[in-house]
């Protein structure tokens, strides 16, 4: 029998919290018999599930960090918030990981300040799984670090490759650097320096990745700075939504189109499911001392369930431990200080 995995879950995070989060937590418990959840949030909201399920423990909190609050300031001021308490449970060893669909910035700040960075990691990175055509692709950083140094991207690449190997089962992940051309002479001074460092330090580096290569699945891991990554990710998400709207309009524009739509209805549902980000449930924050999964604010119960289960898989595959081992020989730089490396979100 698998060893029990304990995840702290922020019941108050997300557009439709706490009901959607609680429903997602229940689905995750039903799907994974060796999962235990420490549900953090308002006592009146979390007590029903905790009292009715032997593998759910209520962790009452009295504060909530709102989406509009300054992340680092809120984390420091609201010690009894569901986000801070959840990260503290990981820090204290009571939980193996943390999931929240609340403020991304607050989650990153709490994970960095409370859980702490793995020794040698200069900046944690958010890495999202893109359901590319050829294969799933880990895209990082997508918002934790707006301003980066080239050496940070080398670390993002190493952590991304570890994640893809451990969790996604890719034996030898290839890494691409997001750039404006595939030639190694293309790009800004920042991109050229990052390319040189990656080529020198990372055997898995396979060269530059153009924007279209992300969704085609030309690489297993694609890396960039958090500003570019966030803009690119939201462009991909927005384009996908618009394309589905165009497709829906076309398939309902006439009687002939509606008949055709009925004939391919099952195939279209399968396509939508393949592209649905809810299947991955959230974004792993790589580089902190413990598993941290950040869900989308609009997450439904299915996305919450899958985010929790994804966190569970990271614990089982020892992702933080593997990253720590890989970075054990990396000397601490000036950015490894107490206040360095706070997330930009």
XYZ file of C-alpha atoms in Angstrom:
345
model
C 0.000 0.000 0.000
C 1.271 3.501 -0.888
C 2.506 5.725 1.912
C 0.019 8.410 2.910
C 0.618 11.836 1.421
C -0.617 14.871 3.355
C -1.444 18.073 1.509
C -2.494 21.372 3.041
C -5.294 22.921 0.964
C -6.357 26.574 1.011
C -10.158 26.414 1.226
C -10.503 30.188 0.862
C -8.582 30.622 -2.393
C -10.312 31.101 -5.750
C -13.202 32.945 -7.350
C -15.780 30.463 -6.048
C -14.188 29.506 -2.741
C -14.823 27.879 -0.390
C -17.555 25.661 -1.892
C -15.697 24.742 -5.092
C -12.455 24.061 -3.220
C -14.199 21.858 -0.678
C -15.939 19.911 -3.450
C -12.623 19.496 -5.271
C -10.937 18.321 -2.074
C -13.664 15.706 -1.597
C -13.195 14.492 -5.180
C -9.453 14.212 -4.617
C -9.951 12.200 -1.440
C -12.310 9.857 -3.272
C -9.821 9.439 -6.122
C -6.724 8.848 -3.971
C -7.175 6.486 -0.987
C -3.724 7.293 0.423
C -4.261 11.054 0.419
C -4.856 13.060 3.574
C -5.924 16.721 3.421
C -5.431 19.468 5.984
C -8.133 21.942 4.983
C -7.251 25.520 5.925
C -9.940 28.168 6.152
C -12.960 29.575 7.946
C -14.084 27.015 10.524
C -17.750 27.175 9.568
C -16.875 26.399 5.947
C -14.429 23.520 6.430
C -15.899 21.694 9.425
C -18.541 19.698 7.550
C -16.091 17.872 5.278
C -13.566 17.413 8.074
C -16.141 15.934 10.427
C -17.526 13.578 7.786
C -14.256 12.328 6.293
C -11.600 10.554 8.353
C -8.804 11.670 6.013
C -9.655 15.365 6.162
C -8.450 17.528 9.044
C -9.811 20.996 9.721
C -7.259 23.780 10.252
C -9.338 26.838 11.217
C -7.945 30.209 10.173
C -9.240 33.707 10.809
C -7.801 35.688 7.882
C -7.982 35.668 4.089
C -5.558 37.278 1.643
C -7.482 38.997 -1.130
C -6.514 39.033 -4.798
C -5.876 42.790 -4.782
C -3.613 42.864 -1.719
C 0.145 43.376 -1.999
C 1.468 39.788 -1.806
C 4.529 40.136 0.427
C 2.927 42.704 2.726
C -0.202 40.588 3.144
C 1.832 37.457 3.887
C 3.781 39.276 6.574
C 0.704 40.918 8.087
C -1.775 38.022 7.932
C -0.031 35.185 9.723
C -3.351 33.411 10.341
C -4.469 33.470 6.709
C -5.256 30.199 4.967
C -2.306 30.659 2.596
C 0.303 31.387 5.268
C -0.972 28.658 7.601
C -0.945 26.145 4.748
C 2.682 26.927 3.909
C 3.570 26.848 7.616
C 2.206 23.302 7.860
C 4.698 22.277 5.169
C 7.504 24.169 6.907
C 6.697 22.409 10.190
C 6.613 18.973 8.547
C 2.917 18.383 9.219
C 2.106 18.481 5.488
C 4.095 17.345 2.467
C 2.767 20.019 0.139
C 0.347 22.880 -0.364
C -2.368 23.717 -2.910
C -4.159 27.029 -3.383
C -6.229 28.671 -6.109
C -5.963 32.013 -4.328
C -3.717 34.998 -5.029
C -0.779 33.745 -7.086
C 1.481 36.460 -5.731
C 0.571 35.650 -2.137
C 1.165 31.935 -2.732
C 4.596 32.646 -4.189
C 5.486 35.053 -1.388
C 4.328 32.648 1.330
C 6.108 29.689 -0.240
C 9.303 31.726 -0.533
C 9.174 33.412 2.887
C 7.608 30.629 4.962
C 8.609 27.360 3.285
C 11.894 28.801 2.048
C 13.968 28.254 -1.069
C 16.006 25.137 -1.665
C 19.687 25.808 -0.984
C 21.384 26.933 -4.184
C 18.169 28.016 -5.948
C 18.369 31.735 -6.661
C 14.743 32.128 -7.779
C 11.807 29.678 -7.684
C 9.944 29.377 -10.986
C 6.336 28.746 -11.957
C 6.143 26.049 -14.596
C 2.864 25.348 -16.357
C 2.109 22.247 -18.434
C 1.062 23.173 -21.987
C -1.024 20.487 -23.761
C 1.032 20.790 -26.952
C 0.237 18.853 -30.126
C 3.086 16.355 -29.988
C 3.535 16.033 -26.219
C 2.971 17.932 -22.962
C 5.452 20.786 -22.520
C 6.595 22.445 -19.298
C 6.771 26.215 -19.827
C 8.663 28.252 -17.203
C 8.823 30.859 -15.809
C 5.243 32.098 -16.256
C 5.069 34.841 -13.655
C 7.222 34.383 -10.579
C 10.120 36.545 -11.793
C 9.480 39.510 -14.072
C 13.134 40.516 -14.039
C 15.650 37.745 -14.564
C 19.352 37.222 -14.970
C 20.566 34.729 -17.588
C 21.822 32.358 -14.875
C 18.305 32.115 -13.459
C 17.117 30.595 -16.723
C 19.738 27.864 -16.421
C 18.277 26.989 -13.026
C 14.711 27.092 -14.380
C 15.797 24.656 -17.088
C 17.380 22.254 -14.603
C 14.307 22.277 -12.348
C 11.935 21.914 -15.305
C 13.847 18.924 -16.626
C 13.738 17.284 -13.189
C 9.959 17.821 -13.030
C 9.338 16.385 -16.485
C 11.495 13.373 -15.779
C 10.061 12.655 -12.332
C 6.368 13.487 -12.768
C 5.694 13.240 -16.507
C 7.930 10.237 -17.128
C 10.116 11.812 -19.839
C 13.364 9.840 -19.793
C 15.609 12.529 -21.294
C 13.808 15.902 -21.434
C 14.994 18.374 -24.055
C 15.158 22.074 -23.189
C 14.544 25.059 -25.451
C 15.104 28.772 -24.836
C 12.215 30.960 -26.014
C 13.624 33.311 -28.621
C 12.800 35.139 -31.861
C 14.647 32.670 -34.068
C 16.162 29.217 -33.980
C 19.683 30.373 -34.837
C 22.021 30.730 -31.860
C 22.934 34.255 -33.012
C 19.350 35.545 -32.671
C 17.811 37.499 -29.819
C 18.544 40.225 -27.309
C 21.756 40.508 -25.317
C 19.909 38.757 -22.482
C 18.871 35.858 -24.733
C 22.360 35.508 -26.224
C 23.957 35.329 -22.788
C 21.345 32.832 -21.564
C 21.898 30.720 -24.686
C 25.654 30.625 -24.082
C 25.220 29.612 -20.441
C 22.671 26.912 -21.289
C 24.860 25.478 -24.031
C 27.796 25.386 -21.618
C 26.074 24.059 -18.496
C 23.082 21.990 -19.604
C 23.584 18.793 -21.665
C 19.813 18.661 -22.319
C 19.791 22.080 -24.008
C 18.570 21.702 -27.599
C 18.683 25.324 -28.766
C 16.303 28.205 -29.311
C 12.525 27.737 -29.339
C 10.360 30.030 -31.441
C 6.868 30.916 -30.227
C 5.139 28.411 -32.487
C 7.369 25.595 -31.224
C 5.788 25.755 -27.763
C 2.394 24.443 -28.835
C 3.818 22.101 -31.467
C 5.729 20.216 -28.782
C 9.203 20.604 -30.274
C 10.757 20.600 -26.780
C 9.887 19.012 -23.429
C 10.814 22.138 -21.450
C 10.709 25.732 -22.700
C 12.195 28.473 -20.548
C 12.030 32.257 -20.477
C 11.768 35.130 -18.010
C 8.560 35.470 -15.973
C 7.367 38.622 -17.756
C 7.645 37.138 -21.245
C 6.329 33.783 -20.061
C 3.229 35.260 -18.459
C 2.365 37.304 -21.556
C 2.971 34.305 -23.805
C 0.890 31.960 -21.639
C -2.075 34.325 -21.550
C -1.818 34.797 -25.314
C -1.988 31.028 -25.814
C -4.957 30.744 -23.436
C -6.782 33.656 -25.070
C -6.172 32.337 -28.581
C -7.505 28.926 -27.601
C -10.709 30.442 -26.217
C -11.269 32.555 -29.342
C -10.685 29.593 -31.660
C -13.275 27.535 -29.804
C -15.732 30.430 -30.070
C -15.130 30.622 -33.825
C -15.602 26.864 -34.072
C -18.838 26.997 -32.065
C -20.194 29.813 -34.221
C -19.302 27.945 -37.415
C -20.926 24.718 -36.233
C -24.186 26.468 -35.354
C -24.369 28.843 -38.347
C -26.702 26.715 -40.481
C -28.755 23.532 -40.506
C -26.029 21.756 -42.483
C -23.404 22.884 -39.966
C -25.541 21.711 -37.046
C -25.946 18.261 -38.638
C -22.182 18.069 -39.156
C -21.638 19.184 -35.578
C -23.857 16.371 -34.319
C -21.826 13.832 -36.313
C -18.510 14.926 -34.789
C -19.818 15.835 -31.344
C -17.887 13.092 -29.560
C -14.643 13.953 -31.332
C -15.022 17.636 -30.472
C -15.614 16.805 -26.806
C -12.455 14.686 -26.815
C -10.503 17.554 -28.399
C -11.771 20.034 -25.817
C -10.853 17.656 -22.998
C -7.336 17.258 -24.403
C -6.817 21.020 -24.450
C -8.532 21.693 -21.121
C -6.013 23.082 -18.595
C -8.198 21.715 -15.792
C -6.719 18.280 -16.441
C -3.421 19.488 -14.933
C -5.121 21.485 -12.170
C -2.460 24.055 -11.467
C 1.084 25.281 -11.777
C 3.970 23.842 -9.764
C 6.282 26.297 -8.031
C 9.708 24.744 -8.448
C 12.593 25.544 -6.122
C 10.952 25.786 -2.698
C 11.311 23.397 0.246
C 8.171 21.400 -0.320
C 5.560 20.925 -2.980
C 3.535 24.035 -3.853
C 0.761 23.918 -6.469
C -0.917 27.157 -7.548
C -4.333 26.782 -9.165
C -6.111 29.265 -11.413
C -8.488 31.636 -9.651
C -11.358 30.425 -11.828
C -10.695 26.771 -10.994
C -13.757 24.559 -10.747
C -14.027 21.472 -8.571
C -12.383 19.259 -11.220
C -9.391 21.592 -11.533
C -9.024 21.711 -7.746
C -9.139 17.925 -7.578
C -6.517 17.560 -10.305
C -4.311 20.234 -8.743
C -4.337 18.397 -5.426
C -3.604 15.078 -7.132
C -0.782 16.682 -9.129
C 0.700 17.891 -5.859
C 0.371 14.376 -4.489
C 2.311 12.982 -7.474
C 5.108 15.511 -6.925
C 5.414 14.365 -3.318
C 5.512 10.708 -4.329
C 8.193 11.348 -6.946
C 10.222 13.479 -4.525
C 10.487 16.518 -6.796
C 11.772 18.968 -4.124
C 14.278 16.380 -2.913
C 15.540 15.751 -6.459
C 15.954 19.472 -7.039
C 17.795 19.812 -3.714
C 20.172 17.013 -4.707
C 20.804 18.603 -8.111
C 21.558 21.983 -6.516
C 23.543 20.709 -3.544
C 26.833 21.842 -5.080
C 25.558 25.266 -6.196
C 27.131 28.040 -4.066
C 24.842 30.601 -2.469
C 24.859 33.887 -4.355
C 23.950 37.365 -3.098
C 20.328 36.781 -4.190
C 20.002 33.940 -1.681
C 19.614 36.341 1.239
C 16.585 36.700 3.473
C 14.721 39.242 1.345
C 16.053 38.286 -2.079
C 13.953 36.597 -4.687
C 10.443 37.576 -3.681
C 7.971 36.846 -6.473
C 6.848 39.598 -8.798
C 3.210 38.528 -9.085
